[in-house]
Coordinates of C-alpha atoms in Angstrom, one line a residue:
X1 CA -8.0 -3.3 -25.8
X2 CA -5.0 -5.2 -24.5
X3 CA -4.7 -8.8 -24.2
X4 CA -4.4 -8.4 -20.2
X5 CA -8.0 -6.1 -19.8
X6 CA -9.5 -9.0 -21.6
X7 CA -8.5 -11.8 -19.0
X8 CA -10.5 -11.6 -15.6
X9 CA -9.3 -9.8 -12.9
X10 CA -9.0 -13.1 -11.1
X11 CA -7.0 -14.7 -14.2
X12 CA -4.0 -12.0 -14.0
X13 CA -0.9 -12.4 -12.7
X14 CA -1.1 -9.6 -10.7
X15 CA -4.5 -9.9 -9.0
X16 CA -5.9 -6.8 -7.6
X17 CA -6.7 -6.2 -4.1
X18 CA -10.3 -6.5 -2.6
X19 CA -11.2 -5.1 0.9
X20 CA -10.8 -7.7 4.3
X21 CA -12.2 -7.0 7.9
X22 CA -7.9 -6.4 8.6
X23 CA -7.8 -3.3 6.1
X24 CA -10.8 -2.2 7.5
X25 CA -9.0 -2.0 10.8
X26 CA -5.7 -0.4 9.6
X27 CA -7.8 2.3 7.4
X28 CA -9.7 3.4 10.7
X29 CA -6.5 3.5 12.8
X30 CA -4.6 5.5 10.0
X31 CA -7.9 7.8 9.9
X32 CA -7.8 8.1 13.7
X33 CA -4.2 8.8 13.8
X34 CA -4.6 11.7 11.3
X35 CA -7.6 13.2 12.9
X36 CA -5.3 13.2 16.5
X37 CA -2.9 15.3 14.5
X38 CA 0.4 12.8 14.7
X39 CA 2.4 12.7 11.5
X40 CA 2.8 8.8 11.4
X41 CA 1.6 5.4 12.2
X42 CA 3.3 1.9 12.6
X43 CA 1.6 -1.0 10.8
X44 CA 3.5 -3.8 11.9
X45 CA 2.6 -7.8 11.1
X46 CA 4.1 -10.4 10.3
X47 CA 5.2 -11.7 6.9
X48 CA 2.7 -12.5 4.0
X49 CA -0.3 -11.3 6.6
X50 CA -1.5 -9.4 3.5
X51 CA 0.0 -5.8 4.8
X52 CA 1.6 -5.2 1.2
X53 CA -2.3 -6.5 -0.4
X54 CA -3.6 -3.7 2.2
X55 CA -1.3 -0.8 1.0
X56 CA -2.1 -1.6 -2.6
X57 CA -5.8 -1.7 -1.8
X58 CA -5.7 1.6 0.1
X59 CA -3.5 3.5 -2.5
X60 CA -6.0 2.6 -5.3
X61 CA -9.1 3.4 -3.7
X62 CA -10.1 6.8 -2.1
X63 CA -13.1 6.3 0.2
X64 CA -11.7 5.4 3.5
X65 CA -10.7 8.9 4.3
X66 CA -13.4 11.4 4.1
X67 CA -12.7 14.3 1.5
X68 CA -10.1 14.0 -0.6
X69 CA -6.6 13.4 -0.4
X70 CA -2.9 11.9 -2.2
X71 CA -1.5 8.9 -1.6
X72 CA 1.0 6.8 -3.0
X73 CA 3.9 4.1 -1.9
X74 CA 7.4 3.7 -1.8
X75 CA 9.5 0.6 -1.0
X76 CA 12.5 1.1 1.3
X77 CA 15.2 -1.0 -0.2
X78 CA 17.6 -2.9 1.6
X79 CA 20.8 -1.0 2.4
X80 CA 24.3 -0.5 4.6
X81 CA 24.4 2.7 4.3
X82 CA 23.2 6.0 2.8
X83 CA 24.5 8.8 1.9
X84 CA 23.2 12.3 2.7
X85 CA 20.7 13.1 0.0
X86 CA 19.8 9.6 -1.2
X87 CA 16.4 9.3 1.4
X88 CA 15.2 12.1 -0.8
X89 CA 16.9 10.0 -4.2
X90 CA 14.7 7.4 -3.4
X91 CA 11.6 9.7 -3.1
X92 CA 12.2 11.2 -6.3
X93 CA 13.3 7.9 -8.5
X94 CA 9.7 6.6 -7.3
X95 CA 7.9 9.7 -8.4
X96 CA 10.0 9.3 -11.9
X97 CA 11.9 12.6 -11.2
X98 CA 14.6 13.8 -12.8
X99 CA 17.4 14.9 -11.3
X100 CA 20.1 17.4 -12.2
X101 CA 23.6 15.9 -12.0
X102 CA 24.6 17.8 -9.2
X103 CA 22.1 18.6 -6.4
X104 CA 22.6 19.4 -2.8
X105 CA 20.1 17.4 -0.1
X106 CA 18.3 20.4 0.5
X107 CA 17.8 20.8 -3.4
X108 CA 16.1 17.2 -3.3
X109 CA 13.7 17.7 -0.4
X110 CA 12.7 21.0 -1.8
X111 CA 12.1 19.3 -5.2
X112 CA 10.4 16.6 -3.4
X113 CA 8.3 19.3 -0.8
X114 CA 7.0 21.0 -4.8
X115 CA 6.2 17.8 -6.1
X116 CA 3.7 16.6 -3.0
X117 CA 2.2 20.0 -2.7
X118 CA 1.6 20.4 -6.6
X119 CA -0.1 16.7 -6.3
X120 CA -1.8 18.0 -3.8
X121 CA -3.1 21.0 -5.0
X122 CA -4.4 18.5 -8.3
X123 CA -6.3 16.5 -5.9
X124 CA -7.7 19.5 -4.2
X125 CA -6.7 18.5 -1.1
X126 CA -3.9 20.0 1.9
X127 CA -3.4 15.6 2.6
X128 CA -0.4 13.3 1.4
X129 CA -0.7 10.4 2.6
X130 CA 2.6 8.2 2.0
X131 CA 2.9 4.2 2.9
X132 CA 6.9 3.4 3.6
X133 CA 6.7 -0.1 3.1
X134 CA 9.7 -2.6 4.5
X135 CA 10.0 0.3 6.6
X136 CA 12.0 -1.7 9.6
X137 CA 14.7 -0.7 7.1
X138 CA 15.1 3.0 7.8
X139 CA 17.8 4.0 9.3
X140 CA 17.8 7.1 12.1
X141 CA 19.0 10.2 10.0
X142 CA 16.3 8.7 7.4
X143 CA 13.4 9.9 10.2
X144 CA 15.3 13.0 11.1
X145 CA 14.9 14.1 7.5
X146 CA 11.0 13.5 7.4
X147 CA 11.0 15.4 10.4
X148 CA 12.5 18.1 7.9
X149 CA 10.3 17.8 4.8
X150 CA 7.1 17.4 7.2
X151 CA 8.3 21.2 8.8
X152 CA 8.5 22.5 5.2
X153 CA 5.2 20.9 4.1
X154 CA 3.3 22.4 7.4
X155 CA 5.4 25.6 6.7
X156 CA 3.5 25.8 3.4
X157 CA 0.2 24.7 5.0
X158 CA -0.2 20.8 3.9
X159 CA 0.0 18.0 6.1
X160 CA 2.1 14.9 5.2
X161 CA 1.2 11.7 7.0
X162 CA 3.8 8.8 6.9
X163 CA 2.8 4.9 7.3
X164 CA 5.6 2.5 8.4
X165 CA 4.9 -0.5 7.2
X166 CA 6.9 -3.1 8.9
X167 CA 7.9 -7.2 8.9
X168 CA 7.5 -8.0 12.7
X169 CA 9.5 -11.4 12.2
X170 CA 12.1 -10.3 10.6
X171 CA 16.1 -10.7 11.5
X172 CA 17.7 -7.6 11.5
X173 CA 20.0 -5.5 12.9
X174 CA 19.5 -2.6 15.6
X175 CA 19.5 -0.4 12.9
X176 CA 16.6 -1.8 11.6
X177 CA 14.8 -2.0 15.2
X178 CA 14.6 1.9 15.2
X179 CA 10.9 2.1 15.5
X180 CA 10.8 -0.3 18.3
X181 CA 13.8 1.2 20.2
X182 CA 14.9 4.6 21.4
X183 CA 14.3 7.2 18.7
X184 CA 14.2 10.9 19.8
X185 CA 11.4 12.6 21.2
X186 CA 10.8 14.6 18.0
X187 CA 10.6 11.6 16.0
X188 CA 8.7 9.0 18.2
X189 CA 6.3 11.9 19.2
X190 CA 5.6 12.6 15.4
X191 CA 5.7 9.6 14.2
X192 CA 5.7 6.2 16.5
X193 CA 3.5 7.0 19.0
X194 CA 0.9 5.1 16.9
X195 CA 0.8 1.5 16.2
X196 CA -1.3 -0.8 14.6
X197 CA -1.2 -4.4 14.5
X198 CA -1.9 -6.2 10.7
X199 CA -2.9 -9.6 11.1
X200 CA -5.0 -12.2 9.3
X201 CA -8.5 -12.8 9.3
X202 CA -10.0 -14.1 11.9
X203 CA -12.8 -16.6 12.2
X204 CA -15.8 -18.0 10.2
X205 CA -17.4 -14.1 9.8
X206 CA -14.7 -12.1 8.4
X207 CA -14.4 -15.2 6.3
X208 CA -17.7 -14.8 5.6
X209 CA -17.5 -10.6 5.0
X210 CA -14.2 -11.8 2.8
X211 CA -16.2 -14.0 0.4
X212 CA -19.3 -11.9 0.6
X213 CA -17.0 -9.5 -1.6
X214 CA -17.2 -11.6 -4.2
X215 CA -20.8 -12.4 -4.3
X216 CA -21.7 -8.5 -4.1
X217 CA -18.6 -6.6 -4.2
X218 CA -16.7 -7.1 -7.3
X219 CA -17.8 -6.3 -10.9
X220 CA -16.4 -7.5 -14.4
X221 CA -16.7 -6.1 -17.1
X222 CA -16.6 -2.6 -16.0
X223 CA -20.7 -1.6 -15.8
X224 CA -22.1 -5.2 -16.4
X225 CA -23.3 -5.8 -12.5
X226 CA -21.7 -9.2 -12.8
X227 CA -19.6 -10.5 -9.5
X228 CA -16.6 -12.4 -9.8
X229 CA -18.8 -15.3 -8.0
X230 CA -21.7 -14.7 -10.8
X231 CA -19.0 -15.0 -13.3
X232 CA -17.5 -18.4 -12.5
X233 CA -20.2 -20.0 -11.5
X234 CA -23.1 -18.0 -13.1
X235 CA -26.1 -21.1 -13.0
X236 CA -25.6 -21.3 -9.6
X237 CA -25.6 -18.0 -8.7
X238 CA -28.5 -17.8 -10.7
X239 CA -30.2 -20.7 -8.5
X240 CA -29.3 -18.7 -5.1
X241 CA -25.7 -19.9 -4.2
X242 CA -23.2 -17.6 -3.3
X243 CA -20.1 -18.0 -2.5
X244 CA -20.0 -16.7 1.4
X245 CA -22.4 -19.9 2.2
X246 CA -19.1 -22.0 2.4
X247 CA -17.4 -19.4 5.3
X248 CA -18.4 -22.2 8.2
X249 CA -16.7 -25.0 5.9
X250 CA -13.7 -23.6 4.4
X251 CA -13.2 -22.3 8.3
X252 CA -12.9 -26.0 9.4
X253 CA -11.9 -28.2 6.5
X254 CA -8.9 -25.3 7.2
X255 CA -8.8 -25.7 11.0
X256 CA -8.8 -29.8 10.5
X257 CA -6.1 -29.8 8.2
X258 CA -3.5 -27.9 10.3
X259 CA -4.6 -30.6 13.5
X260 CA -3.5 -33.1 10.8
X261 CA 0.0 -31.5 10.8
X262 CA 0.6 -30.5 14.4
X263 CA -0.3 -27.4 14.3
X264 CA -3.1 -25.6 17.0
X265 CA -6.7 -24.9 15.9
X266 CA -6.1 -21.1 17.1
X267 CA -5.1 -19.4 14.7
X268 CA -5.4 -16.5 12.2
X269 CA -5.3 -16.6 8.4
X270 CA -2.4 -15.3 6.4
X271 CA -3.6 -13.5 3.5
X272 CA -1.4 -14.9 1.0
X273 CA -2.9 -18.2 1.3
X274 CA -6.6 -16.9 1.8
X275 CA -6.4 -15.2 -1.4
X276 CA -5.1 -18.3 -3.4
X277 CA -7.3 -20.7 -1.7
X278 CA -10.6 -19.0 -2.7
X279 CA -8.9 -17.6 -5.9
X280 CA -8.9 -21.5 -7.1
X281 CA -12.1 -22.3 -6.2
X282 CA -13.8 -19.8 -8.3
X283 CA -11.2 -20.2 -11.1
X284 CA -10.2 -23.7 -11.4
X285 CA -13.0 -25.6 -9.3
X286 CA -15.9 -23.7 -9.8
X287 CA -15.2 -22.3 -13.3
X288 CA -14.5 -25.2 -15.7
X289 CA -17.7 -27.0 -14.4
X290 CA -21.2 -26.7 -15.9
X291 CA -22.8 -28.3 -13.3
X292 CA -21.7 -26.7 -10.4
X293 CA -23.7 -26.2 -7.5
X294 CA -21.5 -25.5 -4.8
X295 CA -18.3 -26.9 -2.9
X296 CA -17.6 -30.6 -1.5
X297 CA -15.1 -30.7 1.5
X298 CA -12.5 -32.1 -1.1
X299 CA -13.1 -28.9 -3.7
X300 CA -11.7 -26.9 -0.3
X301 CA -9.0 -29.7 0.6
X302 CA -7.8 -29.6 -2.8
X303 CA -8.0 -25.6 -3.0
X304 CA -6.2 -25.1 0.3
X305 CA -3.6 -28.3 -1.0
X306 CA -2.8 -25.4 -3.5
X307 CA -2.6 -22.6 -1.8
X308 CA 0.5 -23.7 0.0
X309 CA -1.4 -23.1 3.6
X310 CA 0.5 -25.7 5.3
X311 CA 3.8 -24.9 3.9
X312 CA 3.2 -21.3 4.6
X313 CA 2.1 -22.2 8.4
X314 CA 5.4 -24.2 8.9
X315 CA 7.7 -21.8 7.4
X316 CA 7.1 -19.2 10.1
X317 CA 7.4 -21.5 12.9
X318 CA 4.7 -20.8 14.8
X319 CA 1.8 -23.0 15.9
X320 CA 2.7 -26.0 16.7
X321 CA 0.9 -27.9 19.4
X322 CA 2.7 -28.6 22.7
X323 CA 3.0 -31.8 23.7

């Protein structure tokens, strides 16, 4: 066993995912988008709203879509320009496929076309599903040639469904503003006549539904019935507390601090700072203490202190209160 599956899951670096009322929302849309028979959807939100922490949590997990079905995610990097075949490159680099030396474009969405069918076909299934995350960087022949590899996948009787994952505050150029411009019937029919806003959670019960996953949820070590919530604080789970009890407080100990600073009580929460926030209460507030029994106002001011909330509020320049 490595040194890494012997830490918590709340411990590593790279924490995993957990399910939030705003993944909920984007797994039915994508689910009702697929069952309409479009090809695509647009998740749009903006930055660190948790739309990344949603695409890992839905690529790792299989029950939001009924029956089964292949997923995975590529990251669209940033780029002037692109030459013919490299869409495909890009496609085939993330799938760790080689590549002859010299390959035409059509060579490389064929390749491609094989490898989601054969994954497919070993996940008994006729459904790719494939997230395009930072996708506001696509350029226009990028769509024209998913409008190509999604004719040869129907040709050969799979369906490939495309999510376009995309930064609504960023600065870009036109090029970049494709999905919210003019694209070509073909495309936007396919592909962009479904949107889906990703935003944060909002209000004291998906708060609530958040923490509840990890009083009931969670589970570590694999097979031991122990939540994350028993695990930090086991004598006080043990006594009845769990960890969704302090939704209502966290909510406004949250909503006081950003009055403090100018900012309005309406709000939504980001989940980058969510996640930190209750990640340091179990782990560096509830945790080292034997006699915990729950959390005082300045356990939360000190975990949200931590988190970077503010900071994070201010850096996207929204909500501040009007004179």
């Amino acid at each position: 066993m490595s040194m890494l599956e012997l830490l918590h899951p709340l411990l590593q670096r790279l924490r995993a995912p957990f399910a939030t009322r705003p993944i909920e929302r984007l797994a039915t849309a994508i689910v009702s988008a697929i069952e309409a028979e479009y090809r695509g959807i647009v998740a749009y939100g903006l930055a660190r709203f948790g739309k990344s922490w949603a695409v890992k949590y839905l690529t790792g997990n299989a029950s939001w879509i009924r029956g089964p079905f292949f997923t995975a995610r590529l990251s669209i990097p940033k780029s002037h320009k692109r030459t013919e075949g490299a869409f495909f490159s890009l496609w085939l680099a993330r799938f760790s496929m080689a590549l002859p030396e010299r390959s035409t474009p059509m060579e490389r969405m064929e390749r491609l076309r094989n490898y989601l069918i054969a994954k497919c076909d070993e996940h008994g299934t006729d459904l790719a599903v494939i997230f395009l995350d930072e996708a506001q960087r696509l350029f226009p022949d990028d769509y024209e040639h998913l409008v190509s590899l999604d004719n040869d996948m129907t040709d050969f009787g799979y369906v490939l469904f495309v999510v376009f994952v995309v930064q609504s505050d960023f600065s870009g150029t036109a090029m970049e503003k494709i999905y919210d411009g003019n694209p070509p019937p073909h495309v936007r029919g396919r592909f962009l006549t479904r949107k889906h806003e990703f935003g944060g959670l909002n209000g004291i019960d998906e708060i609530d539904h958040a923490l509840g996953r990890m009083d009931e949820h969670t589970e570590w070590p694999a097979g031991s019935a122990r939540s994350y919530s028993c695990h930090f604080a086991p004598g006080a789970f043990e006594e009845g507390w769990r960890f969704r009890q302090h939704a209502a407080q966290l909510y406004q100990r949250a909503v006081r601090l950003r009055l403090e600073h100018g900012l309005s009580g309406a709000w939504t929460w980001p989940m980058k700072s969510f996640e930190v926030c209750i990640n340091f209460l179990l782990t560096n507030i509830a945790g080292p203490r034997t006699d915990f029994s729950g959390f005082t106002d300045e356990d939360i001011d000190q975990a949200l202190q931590a988190s970077g909330f503010i900071e994070l509020e201010r850096s996207r320049g929204m909500g501040l209160v009007e004179e």
